[in-house]
PDB file of C-alpha atoms in Angstrom:
ATOM      1  CA  MET A   1     -23.508 -28.582  51.353  1.00 72.00           C
ATOM      2  CA  SER A   2     -20.639 -26.206  52.174  1.00 79.00           C
ATOM      3  CA  ASP A   3     -18.516 -27.978  49.540  1.00 95.00           C
ATOM      4  CA  ASP A   4     -21.334 -27.407  47.035  1.00 96.00           C
ATOM      5  CA  ARG A   5     -21.356 -23.697  47.830  1.00 97.00           C
ATOM      6  CA  ASN A   6     -17.578 -23.464  47.580  1.00 97.00           C
ATOM      7  CA  TYR A   7     -17.399 -25.198  44.194  1.00 98.00           C
ATOM      8  CA  LEU A   8     -20.368 -23.245  42.895  1.00 98.00           C
ATOM      9  CA  GLU A   9     -18.745 -19.970  43.938  1.00 98.00           C
ATOM     10  CA  GLN A  10     -15.668 -21.019  41.968  1.00 98.00           C
ATOM     11  CA  ALA A  11     -17.814 -21.701  38.889  1.00 98.00           C
ATOM     12  CA  VAL A  12     -19.434 -18.266  39.243  1.00 98.00           C
ATOM     13  CA  GLU A  13     -15.995 -16.657  39.539  1.00 98.00           C
ATOM     14  CA  LEU A  14     -14.910 -18.425  36.342  1.00 98.00           C
ATOM     15  CA  ALA A  15     -18.018 -17.011  34.642  1.00 98.00           C
ATOM     16  CA  ARG A  16     -17.208 -13.520  35.930  1.00 98.00           C
ATOM     17  CA  GLN A  17     -13.626 -13.762  34.653  1.00 98.00           C
ATOM     18  CA  ASN A  18     -14.818 -15.049  31.272  1.00 98.00           C
ATOM     19  CA  VAL A  19     -17.103 -12.026  30.868  1.00 98.00           C
ATOM     20  CA  GLU A  20     -14.163  -9.722  31.553  1.00 98.00           C
ATOM     21  CA  GLN A  21     -12.201 -11.511  28.821  1.00 97.00           C
ATOM     22  CA  GLY A  22     -14.963 -11.099  26.234  1.00 97.00           C
ATOM     23  CA  GLY A  23     -16.715 -14.411  26.798  1.00 97.00           C
ATOM     24  CA  ARG A  24     -20.131 -15.484  27.924  1.00 97.00           C
ATOM     25  CA  PRO A  25     -21.031 -15.677  31.623  1.00 98.00           C
ATOM     26  CA  PHE A  26     -20.574 -19.416  32.038  1.00 98.00           C
ATOM     27  CA  GLY A  27     -18.068 -21.382  34.076  1.00 98.00           C
ATOM     28  CA  ALA A  28     -17.984 -24.964  35.306  1.00 98.00           C
ATOM     29  CA  LEU A  29     -16.000 -27.272  37.557  1.00 98.00           C
ATOM     30  CA  LEU A  30     -15.967 -31.050  37.402  1.00 98.00           C
ATOM     31  CA  VAL A  31     -15.234 -32.627  40.774  1.00 98.00           C
ATOM     32  CA  ARG A  32     -14.809 -36.205  41.948  1.00 97.00           C
ATOM     33  CA  GLU A  33     -14.339 -37.194  45.577  1.00 95.00           C
ATOM     34  CA  GLY A  34     -13.425 -33.653  46.586  1.00 95.00           C
ATOM     35  CA  GLN A  35     -10.815 -33.213  43.845  1.00 97.00           C
ATOM     36  CA  VAL A  36     -11.333 -30.646  41.092  1.00 98.00           C
ATOM     37  CA  LEU A  37     -10.538 -32.507  37.871  1.00 98.00           C
ATOM     38  CA  ALA A  38     -11.401 -29.697  35.465  1.00 98.00           C
ATOM     39  CA  ARG A  39     -12.214 -25.994  35.406  1.00 98.00           C
ATOM     40  CA  ALA A  40     -13.652 -24.550  32.223  1.00 98.00           C
ATOM     41  CA  VAL A  41     -15.430 -21.590  30.704  1.00 98.00           C
ATOM     42  CA  ASN A  42     -17.616 -21.076  27.685  1.00 98.00           C
ATOM     43  CA  GLU A  43     -15.229 -20.611  24.747  1.00 98.00           C
ATOM     44  CA  ILE A  44     -17.627 -19.899  21.890  1.00 97.00           C
ATOM     45  CA  HIS A  45     -16.143 -16.411  21.519  1.00 96.00           C
ATOM     46  CA  LEU A  46     -12.690 -17.928  20.952  1.00 97.00           C
ATOM     47  CA  THR A  47     -13.536 -20.941  18.802  1.00 97.00           C
ATOM     48  CA  GLN A  48     -16.775 -19.986  17.047  1.00 97.00           C
ATOM     49  CA  ASP A  49     -17.805 -23.558  17.963  1.00 97.00           C
ATOM     50  CA  PRO A  50     -21.341 -23.492  19.416  1.00 97.00           C
ATOM     51  CA  THR A  51     -20.612 -26.640  21.452  1.00 97.00           C
ATOM     52  CA  CYS A  52     -17.834 -25.026  23.511  1.00 98.00           C
ATOM     53  CA  HIS A  53     -20.017 -24.640  26.574  1.00 98.00           C
ATOM     54  CA  ALA A  54     -18.255 -24.618  29.936  1.00 98.00           C
ATOM     55  CA  GLU A  55     -19.794 -27.923  31.020  1.00 98.00           C
ATOM     56  CA  LEU A  56     -18.748 -29.683  27.810  1.00 98.00           C
ATOM     57  CA  GLN A  57     -15.256 -28.233  28.048  1.00 98.00           C
ATOM     58  CA  ALA A  58     -14.985 -29.573  31.614  1.00 98.00           C
ATOM     59  CA  ILE A  59     -16.255 -32.997  30.493  1.00 98.00           C
ATOM     60  CA  ARG A  60     -13.727 -33.051  27.642  1.00 98.00           C
ATOM     61  CA  ALA A  61     -10.837 -32.148  29.967  1.00 98.00           C
ATOM     62  CA  ALA A  62     -11.820 -34.720  32.600  1.00 97.00           C
ATOM     63  CA  SER A  63     -12.352 -37.415  29.986  1.00 97.00           C
ATOM     64  CA  ARG A  64      -8.789 -36.953  28.756  1.00 96.00           C
ATOM     65  CA  GLN A  65      -7.722 -38.009  32.282  1.00 94.00           C
ATOM     66  CA  LEU A  66     -10.348 -40.615  33.130  1.00 95.00           C
ATOM     67  CA  GLY A  67     -11.728 -41.884  29.832  1.00 96.00           C
ATOM     68  CA  PRO A  68     -15.310 -41.560  28.595  1.00 96.00           C
ATOM     69  CA  ARG A  69     -17.023 -42.580  31.852  1.00 97.00           C
ATOM     70  CA  LEU A  70     -17.291 -39.943  34.576  1.00 98.00           C
ATOM     71  CA  ASP A  71     -19.273 -41.902  37.139  1.00 97.00           C
ATOM     72  CA  GLY A  72     -19.090 -40.381  40.597  1.00 97.00           C
ATOM     73  CA  CYS A  73     -18.345 -36.902  39.240  1.00 98.00           C
ATOM     74  CA  VAL A  74     -20.253 -33.720  40.011  1.00 98.00           C
ATOM     75  CA  ILE A  75     -20.486 -30.727  37.695  1.00 98.00           C
ATOM     76  CA  TYR A  76     -20.845 -27.288  39.234  1.00 98.00           C
ATOM     77  CA  ALA A  77     -22.102 -24.769  36.683  1.00 98.00           C
ATOM     78  CA  SER A  78     -22.746 -21.052  36.861  1.00 98.00           C
ATOM     79  CA  GLY A  79     -25.892 -21.406  34.747  1.00 98.00           C
ATOM     80  CA  GLN A  80     -28.552 -24.038  34.201  1.00 98.00           C
ATOM     81  CA  PRO A  81     -27.101 -26.600  31.811  1.00 98.00           C
ATOM     82  CA  CYS A  82     -28.606 -26.551  28.342  1.00 98.00           C
ATOM     83  CA  PRO A  83     -30.108 -29.744  26.892  1.00 97.00           C
ATOM     84  CA  MET A  84     -26.870 -30.502  24.985  1.00 98.00           C
ATOM     85  CA  CYS A  85     -24.759 -30.297  28.136  1.00 98.00           C
ATOM     86  CA  LEU A  86     -27.299 -32.172  30.220  1.00 98.00           C
ATOM     87  CA  ALA A  87     -27.432 -34.952  27.613  1.00 97.00           C
ATOM     88  CA  ALA A  88     -23.632 -35.190  27.673  1.00 98.00           C
ATOM     89  CA  MET A  89     -23.727 -35.502  31.461  1.00 98.00           C
ATOM     90  CA  HIS A  90     -26.189 -38.382  31.167  1.00 98.00           C
ATOM     91  CA  MET A  91     -24.139 -40.029  28.417  1.00 97.00           C
ATOM     92  CA  CYS A  92     -20.852 -39.992  30.350  1.00 98.00           C
ATOM     93  CA  GLY A  93     -22.329 -40.920  33.723  1.00 98.00           C
ATOM     94  CA  VAL A  94     -21.927 -37.695  35.689  1.00 98.00           C
ATOM     95  CA  SER A  95     -23.662 -38.419  38.999  1.00 97.00           C
ATOM     96  CA  ARG A  96     -24.882 -34.949  39.930  1.00 98.00           C
ATOM     97  CA  VAL A  97     -25.057 -31.376  38.714  1.00 98.00           C
ATOM     98  CA  VAL A  98     -25.362 -28.235  40.817  1.00 98.00           C
ATOM     99  CA  PHE A  99     -26.020 -24.879  39.137  1.00 98.00           C
ATOM    100  CA  ALA A 100     -26.341 -21.266  40.248  1.00 98.00           C
ATOM    101  CA  ALA A 101     -28.580 -19.373  37.805  1.00 98.00           C
ATOM    102  CA  ALA A 102     -31.782 -20.965  36.503  1.00 98.00           C
ATOM    103  CA  ASN A 103     -33.079 -20.245  33.008  1.00 97.00           C
ATOM    104  CA  ALA A 104     -35.499 -17.696  34.461  1.00 97.00           C
ATOM    105  CA  VAL A 105     -32.530 -15.600  35.645  1.00 97.00           C
ATOM    106  CA  GLY A 106     -30.866 -15.739  32.224  1.00 97.00           C
ATOM    107  CA  GLU A 107     -34.034 -15.079  30.216  1.00 97.00           C
ATOM    108  CA  PRO A 108     -33.971 -11.239  30.411  1.00 97.00           C
ATOM    109  CA  PHE A 109     -30.389 -11.332  29.090  1.00 97.00           C
ATOM    110  CA  GLY A 110     -31.078 -13.726  26.206  1.00 96.00           C
ATOM    111  CA  LEU A 111     -29.247 -16.505  28.063  1.00 96.00           C
ATOM    112  CA  SER A 112     -32.056 -19.011  28.628  1.00 96.00           C
ATOM    113  CA  THR A 113     -32.320 -22.382  26.925  1.00 96.00           C
ATOM    114  CA  ALA A 114     -35.897 -22.986  28.076  1.00 96.00           C
ATOM    115  CA  ALA A 115     -37.192 -22.856  24.484  1.00 96.00           C
ATOM    116  CA  VAL A 116     -34.771 -25.615  23.470  1.00 97.00           C
ATOM    117  CA  TYR A 117     -35.951 -27.755  26.394  1.00 96.00           C
ATOM    118  CA  GLN A 118     -39.542 -27.196  25.216  1.00 97.00           C
ATOM    119  CA  GLN A 119     -38.714 -28.230  21.651  1.00 97.00           C
ATOM    120  CA  MET A 120     -36.907 -31.367  22.732  1.00 95.00           C
ATOM    121  CA  ALA A 121     -39.848 -32.431  24.873  1.00 96.00           C
ATOM    122  CA  LEU A 122     -42.037 -32.608  21.742  1.00 96.00           C
ATOM    123  CA  PRO A 123     -42.321 -35.714  19.549  1.00 96.00           C
ATOM    124  CA  LEU A 124     -39.761 -35.602  16.718  1.00 94.00           C
ATOM    125  CA  GLU A 125     -42.384 -34.806  14.085  1.00 94.00           C
ATOM    126  CA  ALA A 126     -43.661 -31.816  16.105  1.00 96.00           C
ATOM    127  CA  GLN A 127     -40.298 -30.101  16.573  1.00 96.00           C
ATOM    128  CA  LYS A 128     -39.326 -27.023  14.541  1.00 96.00           C
ATOM    129  CA  LEU A 129     -36.177 -28.778  13.333  1.00 95.00           C
ATOM    130  CA  ASP A 130     -36.968 -30.986  10.317  1.00 95.00           C
ATOM    131  CA  ILE A 131     -35.992 -34.458  11.554  1.00 95.00           C
ATOM    132  CA  GLN A 132     -36.328 -37.369   9.150  1.00 94.00           C
ATOM    133  CA  HIS A 133     -35.848 -41.071   9.828  1.00 93.00           C
ATOM    134  CA  LEU A 134     -34.660 -42.935   6.730  1.00 95.00           C
ATOM    135  CA  PRO A 135     -33.900 -46.516   7.834  1.00 95.00           C
ATOM    136  CA  GLN A 136     -30.796 -48.189   6.420  1.00 97.00           C
ATOM    137  CA  PRO A 137     -30.733 -51.984   6.900  1.00 95.00           C
ATOM    138  CA  ALA A 138     -26.920 -52.036   6.764  1.00 97.00           C
ATOM    139  CA  MET A 139     -26.812 -50.279  10.136  1.00 97.00           C
ATOM    140  CA  SER A 140     -27.901 -53.480  11.895  1.00 97.00           C
ATOM    141  CA  GLU A 141     -24.778 -55.153  10.489  1.00 96.00           C
ATOM    142  CA  VAL A 142     -22.594 -52.220  11.568  1.00 97.00           C
ATOM    143  CA  TYR A 143     -24.015 -52.382  15.099  1.00 96.00           C
ATOM    144  CA  ALA A 144     -23.552 -56.170  15.238  1.00 95.00           C
ATOM    145  CA  ARG A 145     -19.931 -55.811  14.096  1.00 95.00           C
ATOM    146  CA  TRP A 146     -19.288 -53.164  16.759  1.00 94.00           C
ATOM    147  CA  GLN A 147     -20.768 -55.433  19.421  1.00 95.00           C
ATOM    148  CA  ALA A 148     -18.692 -58.399  18.253  1.00 94.00           C
ATOM    149  CA  LEU A 149     -15.479 -56.370  18.326  1.00 94.00           C
ATOM    150  CA  HIS A 150     -16.168 -54.916  21.772  1.00 90.00           C
ATOM    151  CA  ALA A 151     -17.424 -58.132  23.316  1.00 84.00           C
ATOM    152  CA  ALA A 152     -14.052 -59.728  22.560  1.00 67.00           C
ATOM    153  CA  ARG A 153     -12.206 -57.128  24.661  1.00 65.00           C
TER     154      ARG A 153
END
């Protein structure tokens, strides 16, 4: 628990520093077995890339060292991870996430992603984003080819 507090304080300090440099108040650390593998901040202000969230930047940096699987890793984030970041954590196998500020804290500042969580909980046809499924039979062949190539490795 004291390690959690220490790492979380570091993520909050990264967020504080990022604000002072013109960025958004988000910082993250990715840690495995007590070793900090990556420190990152939200870089949207620098890149204009809306996916440059601190958590994703930390995942990208750690993946360059470890590959696409981050099993056993913990992400410490200054704010509640958005659905995009949380999905990435699931996809790469992050084992745990600890965050400082919940969406309710960020809401008065326009920094909550609660509405996105609500949208994503709806069936596809009920979401505001127009999502269309247009099946393509060739995709079964593409998937089968991928499986055949990777099964041989």
